[in-house]
PDB file of C-alpha atoms in Angstrom:
ATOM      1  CA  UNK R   1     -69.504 -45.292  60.913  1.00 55.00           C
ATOM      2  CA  UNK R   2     -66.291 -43.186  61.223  1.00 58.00           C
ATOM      3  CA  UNK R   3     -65.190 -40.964  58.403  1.00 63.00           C
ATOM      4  CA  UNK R   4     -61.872 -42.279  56.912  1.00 67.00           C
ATOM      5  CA  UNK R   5     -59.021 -39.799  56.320  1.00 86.00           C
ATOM      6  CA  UNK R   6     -59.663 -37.811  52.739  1.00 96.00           C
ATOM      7  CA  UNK R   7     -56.747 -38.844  50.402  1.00 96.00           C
ATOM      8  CA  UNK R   8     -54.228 -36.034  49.141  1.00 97.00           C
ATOM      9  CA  UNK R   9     -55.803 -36.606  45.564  1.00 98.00           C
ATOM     10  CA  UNK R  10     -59.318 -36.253  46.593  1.00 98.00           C
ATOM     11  CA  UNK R  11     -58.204 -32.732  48.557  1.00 98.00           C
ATOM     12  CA  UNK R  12     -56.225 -31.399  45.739  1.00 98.00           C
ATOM     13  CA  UNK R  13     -58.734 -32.093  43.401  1.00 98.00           C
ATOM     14  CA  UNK R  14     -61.908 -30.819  45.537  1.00 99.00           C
ATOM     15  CA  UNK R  15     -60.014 -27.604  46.064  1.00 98.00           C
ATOM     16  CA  UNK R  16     -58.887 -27.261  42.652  1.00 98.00           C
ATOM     17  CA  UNK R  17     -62.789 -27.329  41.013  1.00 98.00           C
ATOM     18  CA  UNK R  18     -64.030 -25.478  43.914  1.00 98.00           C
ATOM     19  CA  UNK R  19     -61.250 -22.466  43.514  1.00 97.00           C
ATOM     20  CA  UNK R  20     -61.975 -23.110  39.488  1.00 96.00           C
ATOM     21  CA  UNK R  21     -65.553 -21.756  40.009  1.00 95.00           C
ATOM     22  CA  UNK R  22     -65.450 -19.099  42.289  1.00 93.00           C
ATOM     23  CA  UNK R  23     -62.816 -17.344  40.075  1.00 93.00           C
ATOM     24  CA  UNK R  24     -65.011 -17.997  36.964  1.00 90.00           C
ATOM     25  CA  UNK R  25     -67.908 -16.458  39.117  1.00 88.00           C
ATOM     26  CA  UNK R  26     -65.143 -13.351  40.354  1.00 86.00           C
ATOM     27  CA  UNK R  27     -64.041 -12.595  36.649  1.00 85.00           C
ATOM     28  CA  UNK R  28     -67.684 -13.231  34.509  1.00 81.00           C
ATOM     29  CA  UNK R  29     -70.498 -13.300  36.496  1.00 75.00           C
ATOM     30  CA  UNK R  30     -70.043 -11.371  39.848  1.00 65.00           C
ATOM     31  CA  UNK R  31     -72.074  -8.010  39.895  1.00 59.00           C
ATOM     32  CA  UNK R  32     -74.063  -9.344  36.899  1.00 66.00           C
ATOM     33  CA  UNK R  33     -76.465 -12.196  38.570  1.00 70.00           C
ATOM     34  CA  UNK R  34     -78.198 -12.852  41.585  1.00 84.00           C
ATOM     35  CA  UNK R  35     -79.829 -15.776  43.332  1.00 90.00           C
ATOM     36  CA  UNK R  36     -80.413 -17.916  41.145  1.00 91.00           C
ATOM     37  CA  UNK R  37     -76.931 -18.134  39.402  1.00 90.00           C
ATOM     38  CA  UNK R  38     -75.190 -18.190  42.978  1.00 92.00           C
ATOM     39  CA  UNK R  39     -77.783 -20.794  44.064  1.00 95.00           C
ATOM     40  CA  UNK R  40     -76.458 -23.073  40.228  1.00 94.00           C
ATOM     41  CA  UNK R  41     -72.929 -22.336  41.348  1.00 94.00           C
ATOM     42  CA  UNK R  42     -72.766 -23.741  44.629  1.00 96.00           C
ATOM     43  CA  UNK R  43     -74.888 -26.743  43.073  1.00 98.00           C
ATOM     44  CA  UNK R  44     -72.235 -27.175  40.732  1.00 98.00           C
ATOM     45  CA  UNK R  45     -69.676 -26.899  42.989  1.00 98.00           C
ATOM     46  CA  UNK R  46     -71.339 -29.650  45.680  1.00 98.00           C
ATOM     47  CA  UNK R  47     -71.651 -32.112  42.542  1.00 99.00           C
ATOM     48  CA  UNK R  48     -68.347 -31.724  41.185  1.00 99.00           C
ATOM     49  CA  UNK R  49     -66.728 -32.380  45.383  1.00 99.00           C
ATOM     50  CA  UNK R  50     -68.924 -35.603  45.762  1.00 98.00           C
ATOM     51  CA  UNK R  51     -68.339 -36.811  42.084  1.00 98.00           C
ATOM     52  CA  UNK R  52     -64.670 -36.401  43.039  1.00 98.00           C
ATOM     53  CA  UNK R  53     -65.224 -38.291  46.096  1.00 98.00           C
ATOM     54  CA  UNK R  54     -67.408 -40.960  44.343  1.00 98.00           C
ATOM     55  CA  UNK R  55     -64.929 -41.347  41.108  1.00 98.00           C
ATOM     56  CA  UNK R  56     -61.965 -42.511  44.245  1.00 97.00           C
ATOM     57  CA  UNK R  57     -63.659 -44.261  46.521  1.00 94.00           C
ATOM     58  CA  UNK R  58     -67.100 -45.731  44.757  1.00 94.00           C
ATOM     59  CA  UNK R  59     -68.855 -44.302  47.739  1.00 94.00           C
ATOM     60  CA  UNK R  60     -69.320 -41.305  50.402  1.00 96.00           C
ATOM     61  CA  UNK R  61     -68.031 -43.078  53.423  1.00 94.00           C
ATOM     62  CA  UNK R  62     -64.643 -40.833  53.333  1.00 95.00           C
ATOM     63  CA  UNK R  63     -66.893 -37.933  53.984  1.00 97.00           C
ATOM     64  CA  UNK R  64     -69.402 -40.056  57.237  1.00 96.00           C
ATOM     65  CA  UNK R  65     -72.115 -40.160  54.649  1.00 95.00           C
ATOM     66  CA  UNK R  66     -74.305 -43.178  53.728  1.00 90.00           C
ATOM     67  CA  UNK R  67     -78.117 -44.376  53.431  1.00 89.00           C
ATOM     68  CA  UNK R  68     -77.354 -45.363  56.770  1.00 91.00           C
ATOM     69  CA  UNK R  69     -76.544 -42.337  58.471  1.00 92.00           C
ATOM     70  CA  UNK R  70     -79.249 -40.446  56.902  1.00 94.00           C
ATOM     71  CA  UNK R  71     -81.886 -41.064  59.455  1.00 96.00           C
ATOM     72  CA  UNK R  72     -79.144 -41.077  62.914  1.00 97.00           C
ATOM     73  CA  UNK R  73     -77.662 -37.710  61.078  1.00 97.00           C
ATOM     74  CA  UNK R  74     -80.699 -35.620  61.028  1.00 97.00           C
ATOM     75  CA  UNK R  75     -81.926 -36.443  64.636  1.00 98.00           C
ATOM     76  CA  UNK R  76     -78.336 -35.724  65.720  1.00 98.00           C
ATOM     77  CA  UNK R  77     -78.372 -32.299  64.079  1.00 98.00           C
ATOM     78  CA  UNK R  78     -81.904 -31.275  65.466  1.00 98.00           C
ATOM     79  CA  UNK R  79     -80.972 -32.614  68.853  1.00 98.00           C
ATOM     80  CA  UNK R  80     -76.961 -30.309  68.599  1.00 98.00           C
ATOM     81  CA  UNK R  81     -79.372 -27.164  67.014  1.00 97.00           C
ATOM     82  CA  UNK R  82     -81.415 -27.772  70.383  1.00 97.00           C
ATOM     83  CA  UNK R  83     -78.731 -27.690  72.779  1.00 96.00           C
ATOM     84  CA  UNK R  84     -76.638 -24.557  70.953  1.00 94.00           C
ATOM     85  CA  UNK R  85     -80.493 -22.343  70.597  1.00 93.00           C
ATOM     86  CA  UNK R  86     -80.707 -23.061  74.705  1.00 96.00           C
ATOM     87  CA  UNK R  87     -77.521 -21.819  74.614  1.00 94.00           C
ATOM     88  CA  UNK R  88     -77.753 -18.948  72.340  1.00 91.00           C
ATOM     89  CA  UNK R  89     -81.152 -18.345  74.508  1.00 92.00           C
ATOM     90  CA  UNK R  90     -79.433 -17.950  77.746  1.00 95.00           C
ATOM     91  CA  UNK R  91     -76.417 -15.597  76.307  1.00 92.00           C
ATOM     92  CA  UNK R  92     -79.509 -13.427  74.589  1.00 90.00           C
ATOM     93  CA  UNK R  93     -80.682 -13.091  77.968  1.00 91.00           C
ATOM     94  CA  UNK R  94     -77.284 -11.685  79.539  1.00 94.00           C
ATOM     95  CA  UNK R  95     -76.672  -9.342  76.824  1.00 90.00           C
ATOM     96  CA  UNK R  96     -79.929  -7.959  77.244  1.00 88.00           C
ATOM     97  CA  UNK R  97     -79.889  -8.009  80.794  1.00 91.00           C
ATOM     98  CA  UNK R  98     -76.316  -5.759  79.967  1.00 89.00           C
ATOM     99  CA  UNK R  99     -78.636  -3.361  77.852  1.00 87.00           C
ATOM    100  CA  UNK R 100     -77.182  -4.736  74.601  1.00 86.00           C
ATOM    101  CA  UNK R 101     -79.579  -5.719  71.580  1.00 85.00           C
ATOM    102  CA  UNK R 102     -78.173  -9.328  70.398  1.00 80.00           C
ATOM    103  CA  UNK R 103     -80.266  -9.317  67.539  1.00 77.00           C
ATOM    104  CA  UNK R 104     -78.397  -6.286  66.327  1.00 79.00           C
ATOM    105  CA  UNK R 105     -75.425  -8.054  66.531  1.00 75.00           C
ATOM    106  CA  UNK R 106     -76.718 -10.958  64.824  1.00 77.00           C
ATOM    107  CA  UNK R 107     -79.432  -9.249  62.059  1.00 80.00           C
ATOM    108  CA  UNK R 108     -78.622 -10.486  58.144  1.00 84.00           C
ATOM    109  CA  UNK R 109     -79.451  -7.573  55.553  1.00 86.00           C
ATOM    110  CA  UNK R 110     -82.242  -9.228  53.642  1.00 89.00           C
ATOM    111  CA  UNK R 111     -83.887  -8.138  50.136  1.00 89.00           C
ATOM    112  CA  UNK R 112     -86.082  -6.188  49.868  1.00 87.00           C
ATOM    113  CA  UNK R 113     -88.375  -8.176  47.459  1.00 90.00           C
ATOM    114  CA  UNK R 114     -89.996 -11.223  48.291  1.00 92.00           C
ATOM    115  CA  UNK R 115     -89.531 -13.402  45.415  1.00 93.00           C
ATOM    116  CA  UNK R 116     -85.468 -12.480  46.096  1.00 92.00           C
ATOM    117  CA  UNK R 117     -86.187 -12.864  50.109  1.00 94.00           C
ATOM    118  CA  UNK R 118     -88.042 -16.418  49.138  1.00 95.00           C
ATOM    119  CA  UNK R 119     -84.813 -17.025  47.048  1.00 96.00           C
ATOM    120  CA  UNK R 120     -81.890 -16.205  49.791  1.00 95.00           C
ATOM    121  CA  UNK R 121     -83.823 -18.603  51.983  1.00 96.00           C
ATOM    122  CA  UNK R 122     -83.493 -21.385  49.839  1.00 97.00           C
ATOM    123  CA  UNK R 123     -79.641 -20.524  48.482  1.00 97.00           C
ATOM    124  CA  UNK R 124     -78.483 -19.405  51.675  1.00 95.00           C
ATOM    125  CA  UNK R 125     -80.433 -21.359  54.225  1.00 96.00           C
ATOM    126  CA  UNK R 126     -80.598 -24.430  52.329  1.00 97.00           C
ATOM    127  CA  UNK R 127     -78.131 -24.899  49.435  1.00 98.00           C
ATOM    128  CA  UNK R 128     -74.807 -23.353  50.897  1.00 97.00           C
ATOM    129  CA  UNK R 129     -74.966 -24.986  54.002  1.00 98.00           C
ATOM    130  CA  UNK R 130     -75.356 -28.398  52.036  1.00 98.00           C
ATOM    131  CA  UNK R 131     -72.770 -27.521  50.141  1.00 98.00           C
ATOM    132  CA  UNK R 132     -69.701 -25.988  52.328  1.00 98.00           C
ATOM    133  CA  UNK R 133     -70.335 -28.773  54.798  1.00 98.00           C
ATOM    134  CA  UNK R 134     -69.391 -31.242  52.446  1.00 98.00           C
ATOM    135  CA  UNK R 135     -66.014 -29.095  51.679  1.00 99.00           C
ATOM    136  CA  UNK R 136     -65.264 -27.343  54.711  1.00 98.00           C
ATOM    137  CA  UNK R 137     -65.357 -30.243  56.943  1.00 98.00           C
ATOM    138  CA  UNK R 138     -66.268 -33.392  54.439  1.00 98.00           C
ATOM    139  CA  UNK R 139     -63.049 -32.308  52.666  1.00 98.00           C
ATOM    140  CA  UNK R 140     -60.927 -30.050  54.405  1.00 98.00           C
ATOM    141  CA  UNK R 141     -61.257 -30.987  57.952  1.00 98.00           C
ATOM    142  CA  UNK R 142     -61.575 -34.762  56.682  1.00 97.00           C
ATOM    143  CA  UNK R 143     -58.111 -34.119  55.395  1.00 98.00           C
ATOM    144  CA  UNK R 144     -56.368 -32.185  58.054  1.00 98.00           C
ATOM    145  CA  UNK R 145     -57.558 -34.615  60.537  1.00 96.00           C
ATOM    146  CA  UNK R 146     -54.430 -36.239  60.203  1.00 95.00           C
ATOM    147  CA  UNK R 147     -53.023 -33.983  61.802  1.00 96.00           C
ATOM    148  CA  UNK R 148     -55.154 -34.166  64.887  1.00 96.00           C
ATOM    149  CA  UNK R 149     -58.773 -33.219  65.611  1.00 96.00           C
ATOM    150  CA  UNK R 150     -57.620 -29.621  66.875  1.00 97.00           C
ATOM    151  CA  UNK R 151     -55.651 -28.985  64.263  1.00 97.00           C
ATOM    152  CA  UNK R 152     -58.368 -30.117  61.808  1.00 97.00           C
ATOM    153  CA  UNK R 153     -60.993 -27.346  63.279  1.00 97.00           C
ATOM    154  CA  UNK R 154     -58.332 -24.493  63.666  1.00 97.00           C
ATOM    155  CA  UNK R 155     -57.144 -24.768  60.085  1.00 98.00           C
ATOM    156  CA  UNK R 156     -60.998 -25.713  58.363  1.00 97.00           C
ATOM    157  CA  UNK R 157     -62.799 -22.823  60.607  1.00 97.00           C
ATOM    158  CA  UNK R 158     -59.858 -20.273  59.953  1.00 96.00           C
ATOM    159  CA  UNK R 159     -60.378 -20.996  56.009  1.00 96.00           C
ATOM    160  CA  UNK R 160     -64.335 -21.052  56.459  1.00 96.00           C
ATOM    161  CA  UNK R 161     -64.156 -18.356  58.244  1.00 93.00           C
ATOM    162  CA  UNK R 162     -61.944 -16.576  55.652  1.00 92.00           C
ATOM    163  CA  UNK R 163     -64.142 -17.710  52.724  1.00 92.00           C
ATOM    164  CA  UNK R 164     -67.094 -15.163  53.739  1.00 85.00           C
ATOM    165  CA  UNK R 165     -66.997 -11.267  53.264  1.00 79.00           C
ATOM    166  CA  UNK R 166     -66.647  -9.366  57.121  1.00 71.00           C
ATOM    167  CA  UNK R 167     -65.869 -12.272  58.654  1.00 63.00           C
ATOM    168  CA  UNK R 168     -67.040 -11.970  61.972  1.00 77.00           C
ATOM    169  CA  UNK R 169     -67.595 -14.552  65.324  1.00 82.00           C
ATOM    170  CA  UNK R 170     -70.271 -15.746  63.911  1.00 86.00           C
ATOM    171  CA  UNK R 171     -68.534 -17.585  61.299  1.00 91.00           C
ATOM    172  CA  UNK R 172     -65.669 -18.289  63.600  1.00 93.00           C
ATOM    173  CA  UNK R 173     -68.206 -19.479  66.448  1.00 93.00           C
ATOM    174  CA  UNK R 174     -70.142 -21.604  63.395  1.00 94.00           C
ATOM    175  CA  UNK R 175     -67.246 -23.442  62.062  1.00 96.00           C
ATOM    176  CA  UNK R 176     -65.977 -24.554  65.742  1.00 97.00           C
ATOM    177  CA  UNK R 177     -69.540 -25.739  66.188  1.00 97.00           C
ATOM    178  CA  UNK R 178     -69.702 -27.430  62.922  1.00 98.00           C
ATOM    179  CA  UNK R 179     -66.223 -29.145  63.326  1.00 98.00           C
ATOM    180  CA  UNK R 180     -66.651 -30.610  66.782  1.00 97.00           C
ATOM    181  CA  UNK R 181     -70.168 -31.933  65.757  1.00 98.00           C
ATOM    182  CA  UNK R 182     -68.724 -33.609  62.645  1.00 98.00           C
ATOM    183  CA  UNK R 183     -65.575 -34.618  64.965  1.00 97.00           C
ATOM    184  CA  UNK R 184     -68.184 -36.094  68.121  1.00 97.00           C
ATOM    185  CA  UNK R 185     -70.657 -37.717  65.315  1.00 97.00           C
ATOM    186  CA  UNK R 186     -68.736 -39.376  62.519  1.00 95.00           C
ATOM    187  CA  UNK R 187     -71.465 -37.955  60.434  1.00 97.00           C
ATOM    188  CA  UNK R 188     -71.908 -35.349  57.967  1.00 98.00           C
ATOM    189  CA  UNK R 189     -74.906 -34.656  57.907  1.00 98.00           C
ATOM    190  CA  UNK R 190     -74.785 -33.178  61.373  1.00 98.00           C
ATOM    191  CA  UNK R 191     -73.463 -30.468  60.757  1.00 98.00           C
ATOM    192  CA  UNK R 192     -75.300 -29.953  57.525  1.00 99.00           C
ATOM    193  CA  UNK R 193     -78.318 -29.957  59.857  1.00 98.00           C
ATOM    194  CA  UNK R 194     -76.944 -27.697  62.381  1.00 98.00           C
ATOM    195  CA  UNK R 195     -75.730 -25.424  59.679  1.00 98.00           C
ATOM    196  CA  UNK R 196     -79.030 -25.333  57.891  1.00 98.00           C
ATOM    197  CA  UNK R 197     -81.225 -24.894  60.680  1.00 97.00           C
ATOM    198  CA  UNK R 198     -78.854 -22.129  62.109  1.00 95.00           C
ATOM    199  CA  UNK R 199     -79.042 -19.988  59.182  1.00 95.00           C
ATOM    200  CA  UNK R 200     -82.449 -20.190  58.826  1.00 96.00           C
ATOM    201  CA  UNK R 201     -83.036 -19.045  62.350  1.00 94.00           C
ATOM    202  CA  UNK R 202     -80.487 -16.341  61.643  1.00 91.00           C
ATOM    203  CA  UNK R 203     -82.878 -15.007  58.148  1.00 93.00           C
ATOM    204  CA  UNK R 204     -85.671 -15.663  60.115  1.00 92.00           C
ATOM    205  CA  UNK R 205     -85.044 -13.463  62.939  1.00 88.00           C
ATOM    206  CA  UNK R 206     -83.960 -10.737  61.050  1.00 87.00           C
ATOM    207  CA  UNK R 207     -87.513 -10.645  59.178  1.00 86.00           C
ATOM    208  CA  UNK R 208     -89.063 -10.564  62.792  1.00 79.00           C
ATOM    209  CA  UNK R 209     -86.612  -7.844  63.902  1.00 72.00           C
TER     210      UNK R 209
END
């Protein structure tokens, strides 16, 4: 089931409450909270997107996302995580084969305690993926796909990209990924899964190393 074009009302809108919040979280909260509040805000953030979605169109399907697709999405997204780890696996291999570390290149500073640890797994591994997936490419890209599909990932990568501190290839590298497998697919949660699982592996390894 392809995803239909996001309307100029819907964008507008979705941007609006999700620039709202994250200068309400800039000017009162940042500095003050951890975890848990940032883990509320993007919660708050991924209900006020699909409520703006839902209030338009009485349904997801602007965004590839049904009871349908549920099922189709998730095996898609393990089977794309798959291919891209064999992938990563085989450039880990060259770069150390080049005396270079990758997973110095690719370690995530982690807290220290393991209640906070426990807690950046769940609001960075499993919450913010969920939640800029259904912006960055439900909305944006859904919206600049107008345009073209290369358009659509140049423009909603260079903003996702943009949207985290130091950004770096990995979040340029992450958003092509994500964009293409929404673009291939027709369903969201693809690259939710891919997203999800990636980060995950990313924490993950940087406990091991």
């Amino acid at each position: 089931m392809a995803a239909r074009n996001i309307e100029l009302k819907i964008f507008l809108l979705s941007c609006l409450w999700v620039i709202a919040v994250e200068t309400a979280w800039i000017i009162f909260m940042a500095g003050k909270t951890g975890w848990i509040a940032l883990g509320m805000l993007r919660l708050l953030e991924l209900i006020l997107v699909l409520g703006t979605v839902y209030y338009f169109d009485r349904d997801f399907k602007s965004i590839a996302l049904s009871s349908l697709q549920i099922m189709p999405g998730l095996k898609k997204g393990f089977l794309w995580s798959f291919v891209f780890g064999i992938i990563t696996g085989i450039l880990f291999f060259i770069l150390f084969m080049n005396d270079i570390n990758p997973f110095k290149l690719l370690r995530v500073r982690l807290p220290q305690d393991t209640l906070q640890k426990i807690l950046f797994f769940l609001v960075g591994g499993l919450i913010a993926p969920v939640t800029e997936e259904t912006f960055f490419r439900g909305i944006l890209y859904g919206f600049f796909r107008k345009w073209g599909s290369l358009f659509a990932i140049s423009v909603s990568t260079f903003i996702f990209a943009l949207a985290h501190p130091g950004v770096s290839y990995v979040q340029i590298t992450g958003g092509i990924v994500f964009a293409i497998s929404y673009e291939k697919e027709k369903n969201l949660l693809v690259p939710i899964t891919i997203h999800t699982l990636g980060n995950l592996s990313l924490f993950s390894l940087s406990i091991l190393t």
